mmCIF file of C-alpha atoms in Angstrom:
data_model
loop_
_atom_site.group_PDB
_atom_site.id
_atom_site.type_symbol
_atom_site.label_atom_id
_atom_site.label_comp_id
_atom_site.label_asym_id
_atom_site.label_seq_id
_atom_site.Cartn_x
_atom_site.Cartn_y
_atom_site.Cartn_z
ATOM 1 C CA UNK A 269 -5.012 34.970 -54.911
ATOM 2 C CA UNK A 270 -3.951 37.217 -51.754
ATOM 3 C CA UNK A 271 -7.325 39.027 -52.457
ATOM 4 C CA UNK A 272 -9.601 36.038 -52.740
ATOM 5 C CA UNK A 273 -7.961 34.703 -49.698
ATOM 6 C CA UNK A 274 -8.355 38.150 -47.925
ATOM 7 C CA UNK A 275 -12.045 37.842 -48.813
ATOM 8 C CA UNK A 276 -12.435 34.163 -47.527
ATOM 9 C CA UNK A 277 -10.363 34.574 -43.911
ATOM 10 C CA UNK A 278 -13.134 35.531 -41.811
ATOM 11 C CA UNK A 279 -14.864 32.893 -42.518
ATOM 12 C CA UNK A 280 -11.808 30.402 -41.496
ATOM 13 C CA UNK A 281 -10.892 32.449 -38.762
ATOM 14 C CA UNK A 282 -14.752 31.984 -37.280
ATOM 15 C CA UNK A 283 -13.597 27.969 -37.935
ATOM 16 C CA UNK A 284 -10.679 29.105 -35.713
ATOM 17 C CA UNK A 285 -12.667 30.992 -32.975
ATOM 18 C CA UNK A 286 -15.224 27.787 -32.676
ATOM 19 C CA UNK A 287 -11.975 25.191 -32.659
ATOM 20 C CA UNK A 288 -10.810 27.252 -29.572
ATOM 21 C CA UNK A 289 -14.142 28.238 -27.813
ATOM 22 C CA UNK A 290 -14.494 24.453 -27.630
ATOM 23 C CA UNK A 291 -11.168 23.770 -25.771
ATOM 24 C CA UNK A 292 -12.190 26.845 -23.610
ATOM 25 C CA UNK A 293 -15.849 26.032 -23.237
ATOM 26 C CA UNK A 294 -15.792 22.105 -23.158
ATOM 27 C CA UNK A 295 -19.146 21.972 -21.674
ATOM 28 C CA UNK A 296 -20.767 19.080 -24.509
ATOM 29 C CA UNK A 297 -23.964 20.416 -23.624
ATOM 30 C CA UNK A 298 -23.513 23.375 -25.147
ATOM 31 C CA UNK A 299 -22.119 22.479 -28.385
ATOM 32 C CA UNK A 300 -24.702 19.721 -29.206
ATOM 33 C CA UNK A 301 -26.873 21.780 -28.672
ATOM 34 C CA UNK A 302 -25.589 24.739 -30.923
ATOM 35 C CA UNK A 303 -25.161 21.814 -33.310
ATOM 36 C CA UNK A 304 -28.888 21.124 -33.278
ATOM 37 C CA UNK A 305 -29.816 24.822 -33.322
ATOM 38 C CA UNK A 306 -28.132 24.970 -36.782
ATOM 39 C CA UNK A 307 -28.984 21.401 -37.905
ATOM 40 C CA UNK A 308 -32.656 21.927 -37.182
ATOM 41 C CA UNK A 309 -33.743 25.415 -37.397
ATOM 42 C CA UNK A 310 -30.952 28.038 -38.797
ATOM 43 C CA UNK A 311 -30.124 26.161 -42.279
ATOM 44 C CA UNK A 312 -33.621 24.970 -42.637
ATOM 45 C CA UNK A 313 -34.502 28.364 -42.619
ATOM 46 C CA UNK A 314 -32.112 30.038 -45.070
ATOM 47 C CA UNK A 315 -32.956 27.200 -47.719
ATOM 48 C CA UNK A 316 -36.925 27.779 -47.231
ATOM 49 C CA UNK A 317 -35.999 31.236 -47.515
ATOM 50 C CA UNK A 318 -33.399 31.862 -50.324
ATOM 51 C CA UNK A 319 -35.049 29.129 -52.234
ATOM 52 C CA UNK A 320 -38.600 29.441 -52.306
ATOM 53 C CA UNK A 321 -37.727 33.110 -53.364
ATOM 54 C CA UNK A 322 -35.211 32.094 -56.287
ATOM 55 C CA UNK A 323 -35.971 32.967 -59.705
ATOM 56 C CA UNK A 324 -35.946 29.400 -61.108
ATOM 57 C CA UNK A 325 -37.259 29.973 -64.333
ATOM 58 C CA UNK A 326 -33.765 32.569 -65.057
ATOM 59 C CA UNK A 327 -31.471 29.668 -63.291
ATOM 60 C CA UNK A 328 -29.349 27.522 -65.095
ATOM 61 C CA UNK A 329 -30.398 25.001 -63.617
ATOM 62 C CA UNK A 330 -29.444 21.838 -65.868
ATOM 63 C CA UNK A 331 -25.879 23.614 -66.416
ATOM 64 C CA UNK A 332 -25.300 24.065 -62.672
ATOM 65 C CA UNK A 333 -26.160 20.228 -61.879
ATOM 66 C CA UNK A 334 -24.154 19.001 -64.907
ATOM 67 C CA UNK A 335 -21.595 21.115 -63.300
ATOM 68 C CA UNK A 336 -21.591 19.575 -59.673
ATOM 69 C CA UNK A 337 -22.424 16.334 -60.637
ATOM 70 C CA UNK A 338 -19.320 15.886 -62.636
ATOM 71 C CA UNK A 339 -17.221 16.806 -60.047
ATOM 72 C CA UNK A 340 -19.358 14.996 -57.025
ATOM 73 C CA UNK A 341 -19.389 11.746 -59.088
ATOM 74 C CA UNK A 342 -16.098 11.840 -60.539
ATOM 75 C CA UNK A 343 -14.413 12.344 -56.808
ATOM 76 C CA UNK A 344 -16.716 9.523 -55.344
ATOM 77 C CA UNK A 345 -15.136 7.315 -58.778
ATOM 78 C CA UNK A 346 -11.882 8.387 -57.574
ATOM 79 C CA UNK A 347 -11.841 7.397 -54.134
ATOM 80 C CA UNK A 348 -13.571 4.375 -54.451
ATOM 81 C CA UNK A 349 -10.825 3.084 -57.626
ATOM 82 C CA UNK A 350 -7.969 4.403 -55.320
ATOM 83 C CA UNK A 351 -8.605 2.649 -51.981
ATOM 84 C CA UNK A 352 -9.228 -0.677 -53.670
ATOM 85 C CA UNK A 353 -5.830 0.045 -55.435
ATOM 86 C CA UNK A 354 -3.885 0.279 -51.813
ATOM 87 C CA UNK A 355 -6.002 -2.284 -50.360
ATOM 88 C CA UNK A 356 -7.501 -0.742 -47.653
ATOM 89 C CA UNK A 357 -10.556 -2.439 -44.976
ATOM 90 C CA UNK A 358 -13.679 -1.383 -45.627
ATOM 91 C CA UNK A 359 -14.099 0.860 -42.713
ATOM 92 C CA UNK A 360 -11.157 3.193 -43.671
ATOM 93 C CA UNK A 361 -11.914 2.583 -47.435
ATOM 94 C CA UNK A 362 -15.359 4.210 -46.904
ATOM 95 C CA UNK A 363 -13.665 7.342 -45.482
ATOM 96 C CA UNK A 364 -11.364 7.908 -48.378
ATOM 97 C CA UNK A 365 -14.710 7.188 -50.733
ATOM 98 C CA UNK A 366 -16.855 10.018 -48.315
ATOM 99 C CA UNK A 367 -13.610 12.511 -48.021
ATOM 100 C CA UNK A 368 -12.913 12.499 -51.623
ATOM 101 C CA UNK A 369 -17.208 13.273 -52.757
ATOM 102 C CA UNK A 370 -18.499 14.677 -49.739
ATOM 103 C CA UNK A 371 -18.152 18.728 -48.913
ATOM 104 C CA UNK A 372 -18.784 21.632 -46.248
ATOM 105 C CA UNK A 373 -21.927 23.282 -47.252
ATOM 106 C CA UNK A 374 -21.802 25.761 -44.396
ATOM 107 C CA UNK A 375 -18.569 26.832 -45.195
ATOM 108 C CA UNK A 376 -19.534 26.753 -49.335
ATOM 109 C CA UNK A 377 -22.110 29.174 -48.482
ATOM 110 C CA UNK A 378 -20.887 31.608 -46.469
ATOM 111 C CA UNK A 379 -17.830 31.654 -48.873
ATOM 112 C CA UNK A 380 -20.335 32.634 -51.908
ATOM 113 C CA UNK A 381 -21.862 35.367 -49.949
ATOM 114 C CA UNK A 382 -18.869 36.551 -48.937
ATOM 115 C CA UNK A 383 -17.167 36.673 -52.324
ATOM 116 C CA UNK A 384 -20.108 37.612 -54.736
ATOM 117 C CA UNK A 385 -22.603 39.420 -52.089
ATOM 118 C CA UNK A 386 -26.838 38.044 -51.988
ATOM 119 C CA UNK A 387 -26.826 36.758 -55.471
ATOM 120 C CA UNK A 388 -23.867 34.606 -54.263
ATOM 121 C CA UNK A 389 -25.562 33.226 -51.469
ATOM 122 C CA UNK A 390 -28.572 32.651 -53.507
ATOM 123 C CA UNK A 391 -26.763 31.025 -56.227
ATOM 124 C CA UNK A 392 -24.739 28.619 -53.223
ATOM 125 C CA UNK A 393 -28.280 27.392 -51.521
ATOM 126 C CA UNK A 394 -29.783 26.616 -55.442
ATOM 127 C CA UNK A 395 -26.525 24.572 -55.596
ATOM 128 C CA UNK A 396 -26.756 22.883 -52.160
ATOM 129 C CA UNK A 397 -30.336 21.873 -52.803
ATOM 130 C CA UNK A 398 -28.916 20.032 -56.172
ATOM 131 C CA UNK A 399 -26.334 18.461 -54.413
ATOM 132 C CA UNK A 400 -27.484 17.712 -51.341
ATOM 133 C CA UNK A 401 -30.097 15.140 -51.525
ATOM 134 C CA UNK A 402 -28.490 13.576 -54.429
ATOM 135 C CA UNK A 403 -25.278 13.010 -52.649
ATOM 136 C CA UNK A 404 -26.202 12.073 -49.279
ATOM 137 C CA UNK A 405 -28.139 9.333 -51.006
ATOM 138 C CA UNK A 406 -25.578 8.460 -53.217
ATOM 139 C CA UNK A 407 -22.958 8.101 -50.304
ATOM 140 C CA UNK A 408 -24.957 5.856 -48.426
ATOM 141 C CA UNK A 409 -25.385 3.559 -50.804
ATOM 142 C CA UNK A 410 -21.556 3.310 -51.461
ATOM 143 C CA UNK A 411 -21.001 3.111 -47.778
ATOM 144 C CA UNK A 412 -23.476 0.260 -47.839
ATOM 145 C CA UNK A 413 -22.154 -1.397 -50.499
ATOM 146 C CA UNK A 414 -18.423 -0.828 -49.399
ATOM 147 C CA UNK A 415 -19.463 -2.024 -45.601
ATOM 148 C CA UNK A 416 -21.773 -5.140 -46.182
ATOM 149 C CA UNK A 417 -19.914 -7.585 -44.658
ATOM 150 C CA UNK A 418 -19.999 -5.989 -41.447
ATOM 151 C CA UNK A 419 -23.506 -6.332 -40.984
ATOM 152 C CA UNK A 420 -24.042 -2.549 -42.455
ATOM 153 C CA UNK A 421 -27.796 -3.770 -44.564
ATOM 154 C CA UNK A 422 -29.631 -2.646 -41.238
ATOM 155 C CA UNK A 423 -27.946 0.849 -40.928
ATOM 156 C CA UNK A 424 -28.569 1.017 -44.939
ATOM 157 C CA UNK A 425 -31.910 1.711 -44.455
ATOM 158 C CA UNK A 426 -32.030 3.023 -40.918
ATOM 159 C CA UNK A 427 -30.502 5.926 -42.296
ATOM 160 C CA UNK A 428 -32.195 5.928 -45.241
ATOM 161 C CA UNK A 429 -35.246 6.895 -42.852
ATOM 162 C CA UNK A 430 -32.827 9.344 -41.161
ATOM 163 C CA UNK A 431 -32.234 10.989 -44.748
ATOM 164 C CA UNK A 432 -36.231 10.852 -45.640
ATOM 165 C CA UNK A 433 -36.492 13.565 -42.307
ATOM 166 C CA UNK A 434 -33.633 15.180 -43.190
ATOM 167 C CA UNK A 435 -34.477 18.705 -42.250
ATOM 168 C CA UNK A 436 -31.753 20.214 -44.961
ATOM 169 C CA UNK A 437 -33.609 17.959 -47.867
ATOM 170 C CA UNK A 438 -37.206 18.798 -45.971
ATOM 171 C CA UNK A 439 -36.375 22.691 -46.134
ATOM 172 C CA UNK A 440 -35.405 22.667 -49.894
ATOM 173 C CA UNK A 441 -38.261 20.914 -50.757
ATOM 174 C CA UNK A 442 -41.085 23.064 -49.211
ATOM 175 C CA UNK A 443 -38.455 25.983 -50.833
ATOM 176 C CA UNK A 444 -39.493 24.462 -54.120
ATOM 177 C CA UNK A 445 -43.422 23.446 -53.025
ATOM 178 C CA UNK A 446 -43.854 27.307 -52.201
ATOM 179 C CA UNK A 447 -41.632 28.450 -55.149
ATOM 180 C CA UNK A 448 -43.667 26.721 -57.497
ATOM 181 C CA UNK A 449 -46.990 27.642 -55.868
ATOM 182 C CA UNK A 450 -46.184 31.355 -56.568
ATOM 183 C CA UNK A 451 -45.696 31.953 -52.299
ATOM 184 C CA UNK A 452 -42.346 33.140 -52.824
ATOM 185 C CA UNK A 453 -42.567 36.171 -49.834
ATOM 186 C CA UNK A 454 -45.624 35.233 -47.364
ATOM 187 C CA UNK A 455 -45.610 37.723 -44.605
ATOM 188 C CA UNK A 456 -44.204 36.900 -41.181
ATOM 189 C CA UNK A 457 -43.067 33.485 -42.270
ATOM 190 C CA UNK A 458 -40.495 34.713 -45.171
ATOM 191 C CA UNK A 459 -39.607 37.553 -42.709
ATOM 192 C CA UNK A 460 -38.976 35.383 -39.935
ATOM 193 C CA UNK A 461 -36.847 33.179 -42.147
ATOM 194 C CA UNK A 462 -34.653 35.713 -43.093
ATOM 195 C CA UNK A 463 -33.871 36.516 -39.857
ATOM 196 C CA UNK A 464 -33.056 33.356 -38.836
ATOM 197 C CA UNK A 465 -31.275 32.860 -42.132
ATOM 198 C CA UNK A 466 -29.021 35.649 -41.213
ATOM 199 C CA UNK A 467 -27.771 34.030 -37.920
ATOM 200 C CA UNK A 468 -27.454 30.711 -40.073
ATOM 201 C CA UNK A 469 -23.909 31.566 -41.347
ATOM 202 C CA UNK A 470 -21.494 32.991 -38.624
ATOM 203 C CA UNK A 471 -23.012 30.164 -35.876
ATOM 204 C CA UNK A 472 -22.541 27.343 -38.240
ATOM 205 C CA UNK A 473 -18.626 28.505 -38.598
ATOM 206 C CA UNK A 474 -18.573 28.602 -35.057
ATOM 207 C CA UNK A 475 -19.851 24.974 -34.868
ATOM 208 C CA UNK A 476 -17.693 23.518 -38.069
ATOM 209 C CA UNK A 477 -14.582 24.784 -35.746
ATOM 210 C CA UNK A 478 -16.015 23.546 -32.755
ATOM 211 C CA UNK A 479 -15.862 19.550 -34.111
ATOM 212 C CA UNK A 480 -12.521 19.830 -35.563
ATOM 213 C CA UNK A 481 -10.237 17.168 -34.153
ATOM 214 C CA UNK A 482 -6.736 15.421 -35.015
ATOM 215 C CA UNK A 483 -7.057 12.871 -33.213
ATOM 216 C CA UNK A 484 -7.255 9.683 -35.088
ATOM 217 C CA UNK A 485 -4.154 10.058 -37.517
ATOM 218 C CA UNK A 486 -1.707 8.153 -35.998
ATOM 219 C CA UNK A 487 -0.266 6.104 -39.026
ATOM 220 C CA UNK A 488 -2.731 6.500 -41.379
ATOM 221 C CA UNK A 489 -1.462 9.399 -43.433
ATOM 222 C CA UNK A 490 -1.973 7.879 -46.988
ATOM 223 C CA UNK A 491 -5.890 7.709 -46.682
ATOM 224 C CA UNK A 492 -5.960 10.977 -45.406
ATOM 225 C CA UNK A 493 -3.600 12.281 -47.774
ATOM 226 C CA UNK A 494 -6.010 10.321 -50.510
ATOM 227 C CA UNK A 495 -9.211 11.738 -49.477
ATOM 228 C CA UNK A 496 -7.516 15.126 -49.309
ATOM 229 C CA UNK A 497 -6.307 14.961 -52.965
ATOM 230 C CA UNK A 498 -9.579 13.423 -54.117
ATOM 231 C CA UNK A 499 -11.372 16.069 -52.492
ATOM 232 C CA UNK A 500 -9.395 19.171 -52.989
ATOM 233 C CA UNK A 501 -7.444 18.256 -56.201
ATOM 234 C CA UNK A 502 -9.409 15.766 -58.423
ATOM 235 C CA UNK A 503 -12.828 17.443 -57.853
ATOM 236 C CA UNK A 504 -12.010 20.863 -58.434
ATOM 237 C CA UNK A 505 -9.564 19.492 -61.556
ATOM 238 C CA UNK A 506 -13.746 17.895 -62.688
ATOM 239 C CA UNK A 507 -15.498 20.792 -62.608
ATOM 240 C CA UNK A 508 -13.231 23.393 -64.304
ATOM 241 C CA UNK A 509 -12.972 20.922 -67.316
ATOM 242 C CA UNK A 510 -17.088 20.900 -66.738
ATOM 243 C CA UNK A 511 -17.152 24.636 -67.097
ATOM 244 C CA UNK A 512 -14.770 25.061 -69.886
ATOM 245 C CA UNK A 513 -17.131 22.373 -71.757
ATOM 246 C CA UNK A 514 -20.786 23.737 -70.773
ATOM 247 C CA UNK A 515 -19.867 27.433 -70.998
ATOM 248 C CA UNK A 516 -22.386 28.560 -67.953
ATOM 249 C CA UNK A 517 -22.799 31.888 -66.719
ATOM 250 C CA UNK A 518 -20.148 33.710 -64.549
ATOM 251 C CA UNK A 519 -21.691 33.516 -61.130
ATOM 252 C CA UNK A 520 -22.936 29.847 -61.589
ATOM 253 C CA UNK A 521 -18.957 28.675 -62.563
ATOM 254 C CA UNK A 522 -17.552 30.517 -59.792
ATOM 255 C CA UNK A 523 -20.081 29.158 -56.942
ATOM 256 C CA UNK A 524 -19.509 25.728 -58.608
ATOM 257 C CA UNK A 525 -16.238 26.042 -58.140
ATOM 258 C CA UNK A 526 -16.353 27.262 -54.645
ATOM 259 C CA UNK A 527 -18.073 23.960 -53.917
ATOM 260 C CA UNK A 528 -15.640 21.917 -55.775
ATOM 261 C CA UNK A 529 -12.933 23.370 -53.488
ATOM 262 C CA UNK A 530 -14.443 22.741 -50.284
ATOM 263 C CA UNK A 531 -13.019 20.319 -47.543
ATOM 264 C CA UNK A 532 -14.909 17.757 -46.754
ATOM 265 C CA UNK A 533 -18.243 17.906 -44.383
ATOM 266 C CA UNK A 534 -18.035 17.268 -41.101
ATOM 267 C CA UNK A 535 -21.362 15.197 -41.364
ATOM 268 C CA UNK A 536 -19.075 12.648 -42.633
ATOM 269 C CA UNK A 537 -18.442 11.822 -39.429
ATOM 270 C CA UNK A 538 -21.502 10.825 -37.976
ATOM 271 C CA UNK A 539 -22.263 9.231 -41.313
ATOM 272 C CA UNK A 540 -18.681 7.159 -40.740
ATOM 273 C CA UNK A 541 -19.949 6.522 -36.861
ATOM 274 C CA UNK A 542 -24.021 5.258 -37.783
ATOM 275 C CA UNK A 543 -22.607 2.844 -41.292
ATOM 276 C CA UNK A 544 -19.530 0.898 -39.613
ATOM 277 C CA UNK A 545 -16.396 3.200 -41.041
ATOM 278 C CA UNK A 546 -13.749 4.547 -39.082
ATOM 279 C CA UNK A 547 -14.898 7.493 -37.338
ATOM 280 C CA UNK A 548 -11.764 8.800 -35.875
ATOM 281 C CA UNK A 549 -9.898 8.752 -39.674
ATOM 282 C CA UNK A 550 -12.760 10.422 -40.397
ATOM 283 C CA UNK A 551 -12.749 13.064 -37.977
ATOM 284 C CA UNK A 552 -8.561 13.568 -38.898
ATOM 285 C CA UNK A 553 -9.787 13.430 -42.743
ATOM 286 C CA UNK A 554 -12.338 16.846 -42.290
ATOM 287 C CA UNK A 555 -9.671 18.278 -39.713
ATOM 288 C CA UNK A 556 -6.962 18.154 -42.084
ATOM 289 C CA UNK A 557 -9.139 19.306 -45.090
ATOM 290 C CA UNK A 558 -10.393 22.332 -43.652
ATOM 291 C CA UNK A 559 -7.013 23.220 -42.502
ATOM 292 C CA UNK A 560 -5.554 22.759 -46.158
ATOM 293 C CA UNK A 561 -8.654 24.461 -47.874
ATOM 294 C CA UNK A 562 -7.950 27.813 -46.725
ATOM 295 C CA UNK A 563 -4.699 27.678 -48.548
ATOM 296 C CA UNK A 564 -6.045 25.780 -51.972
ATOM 297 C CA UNK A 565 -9.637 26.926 -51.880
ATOM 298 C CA UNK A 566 -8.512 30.558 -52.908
ATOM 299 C CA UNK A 567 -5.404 29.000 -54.858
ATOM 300 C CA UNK A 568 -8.353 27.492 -57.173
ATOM 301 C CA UNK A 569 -10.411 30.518 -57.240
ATOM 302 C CA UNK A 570 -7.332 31.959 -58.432
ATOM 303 C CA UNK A 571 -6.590 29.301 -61.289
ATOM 304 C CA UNK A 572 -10.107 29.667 -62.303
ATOM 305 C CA UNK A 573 -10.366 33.478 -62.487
ATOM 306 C CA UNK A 574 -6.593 32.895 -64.581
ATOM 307 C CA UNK A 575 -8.270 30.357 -66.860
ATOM 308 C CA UNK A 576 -12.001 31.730 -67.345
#
């Protein structure tokens, strides 16, 4: 475990560095706009990249979303059944439903690469682009399930349009349009992709820290402490009994499990903010995750490697 967490400090310490840079640099300016850089352009362009060169045919493809999906939907189960069982509003119900499912992809790929090298990284962008259209959708249509008395049928589909121009789900799908169409290295564009691939990873660290906040709290430990065990407990607790079922190759059980351990994504927020749920829990919910993860992530790795 010391070793795996060894391997996974820098990138928590660049979570660090971005959590203080903002308190030292609180021009807002600069941040949203470091937020857009990576939103827009930097992640877009390691999916187009990493994916549209995958071998796909060689992927375990079916295995790998079996995988996730068991976890992902389980969690999302879990949260849902345990804030009806404490009786919580619908606003801070939501957020234990979105911080039990939902999960860092930033931080899930620059953990892969960091732990099993390029085919890691590859292997953690073929995951995100399963999971990430299927569960933004899928947590939007909890949220605006879970928040329809408060007028939330609107927002449903506003950000249903917001997910359709999704520049994450837009990148992994012209991945796959030039994958398929046999353009899997076209000169100056795949090169220029790379590039911008590369920067993708330590700025998007700096920019998870950079949102962190625990503000919010205040007496609301128990959906916090919900989300977190949803998230970090029941999820990765899904997708090792998925593995030891499905049998999959090595590298695909370890980068599912990397992404089962993950704290929740700080695009929950905003979600929380444009459907009607409490933003603030929300913002204590990822804060508190990220801050646990870097002590269970590699404690799960661990119990993995000890079990498989």
């Amino acid at each position: 475990m010391i070793g795996i967490a060894v391997l996974v400090a820098p990138s928590f310490l660049l979570i660090a560095v971005g959590y203080a840079a903002r308190r030292l640099l609180p021009a807002a300016e600069f941040w949203n706009t470091l937020d857009k850089l990576v939103y827009w352009l930097l992640i877009p362009a390691l999916f187009l990249a990493k994916i549209s060169s995958a071998d796909l045919g060689s992927s375990p493809l079916g295995a790998f979303a079996a995988i996730l999906y068991a976890g992902f939907f389980g969690a999302l189960a879990f949260g849902w059944v345990a804030q009806r069982l404490i009786g919580l509003a619908p606003a801070q119900g939501s957020d234990v439903v979105q911080g039990s499912g939902r999960f860092n992809t930033f931080l899930g790929l620059a953990i892969a690469g960091a732990l099993y090298g390029p085919a890691g990284l590859q292997a953690g962008v073929l995951g995100s682009a399963l999971l990430v259209p299927v569960v933004n959708v899928s947590v939007v249509t909890v949220l605006a399930a879970m928040l329809g008395q408060r007028g939330s049928g609107s927002r449903f589909f506003r950000t249903l349009g917001e997910l359709a121009r999704n520049p994450f789900i837009l990148s992994i799908l012209a991945g796959l349009a030039f994958n398929l169409a046999g353009l899997k290295q076209v000169p100056v564009l795949h090169d220029t992709a790379d590039m911008l691939g590369q920067a993708a990873l330590p700025i998007m660290l700096l920019a998870v820290g950079a949102n962190l906040q625990l503000r919010g709290i205040g007496g609301a430990w128990g959906p916090v402490a919900l989300a977190a065990f949803g998230k970090l407990v029941v999820f990765p607790l899904l997708v090792l009994a998925a593995i030891a079922l499905i049998e999959p190759p090595q590298l695909v059980a370890q980068v599912a499990i990397i992404y089962a351990a993950l704290p929740v994504a700080a695009s929950a927020y905003a979600l929380a903010r444009q459907m009607g749920g409490d933003a603030e829990l929300m913002a204590a919910m990822i804060s508190v995750q990220t801050a646990l993860a870097f002590v269970t992530l590699p404690a799960t790795l661990a119990l993995a490697g000890w079990l498989y």
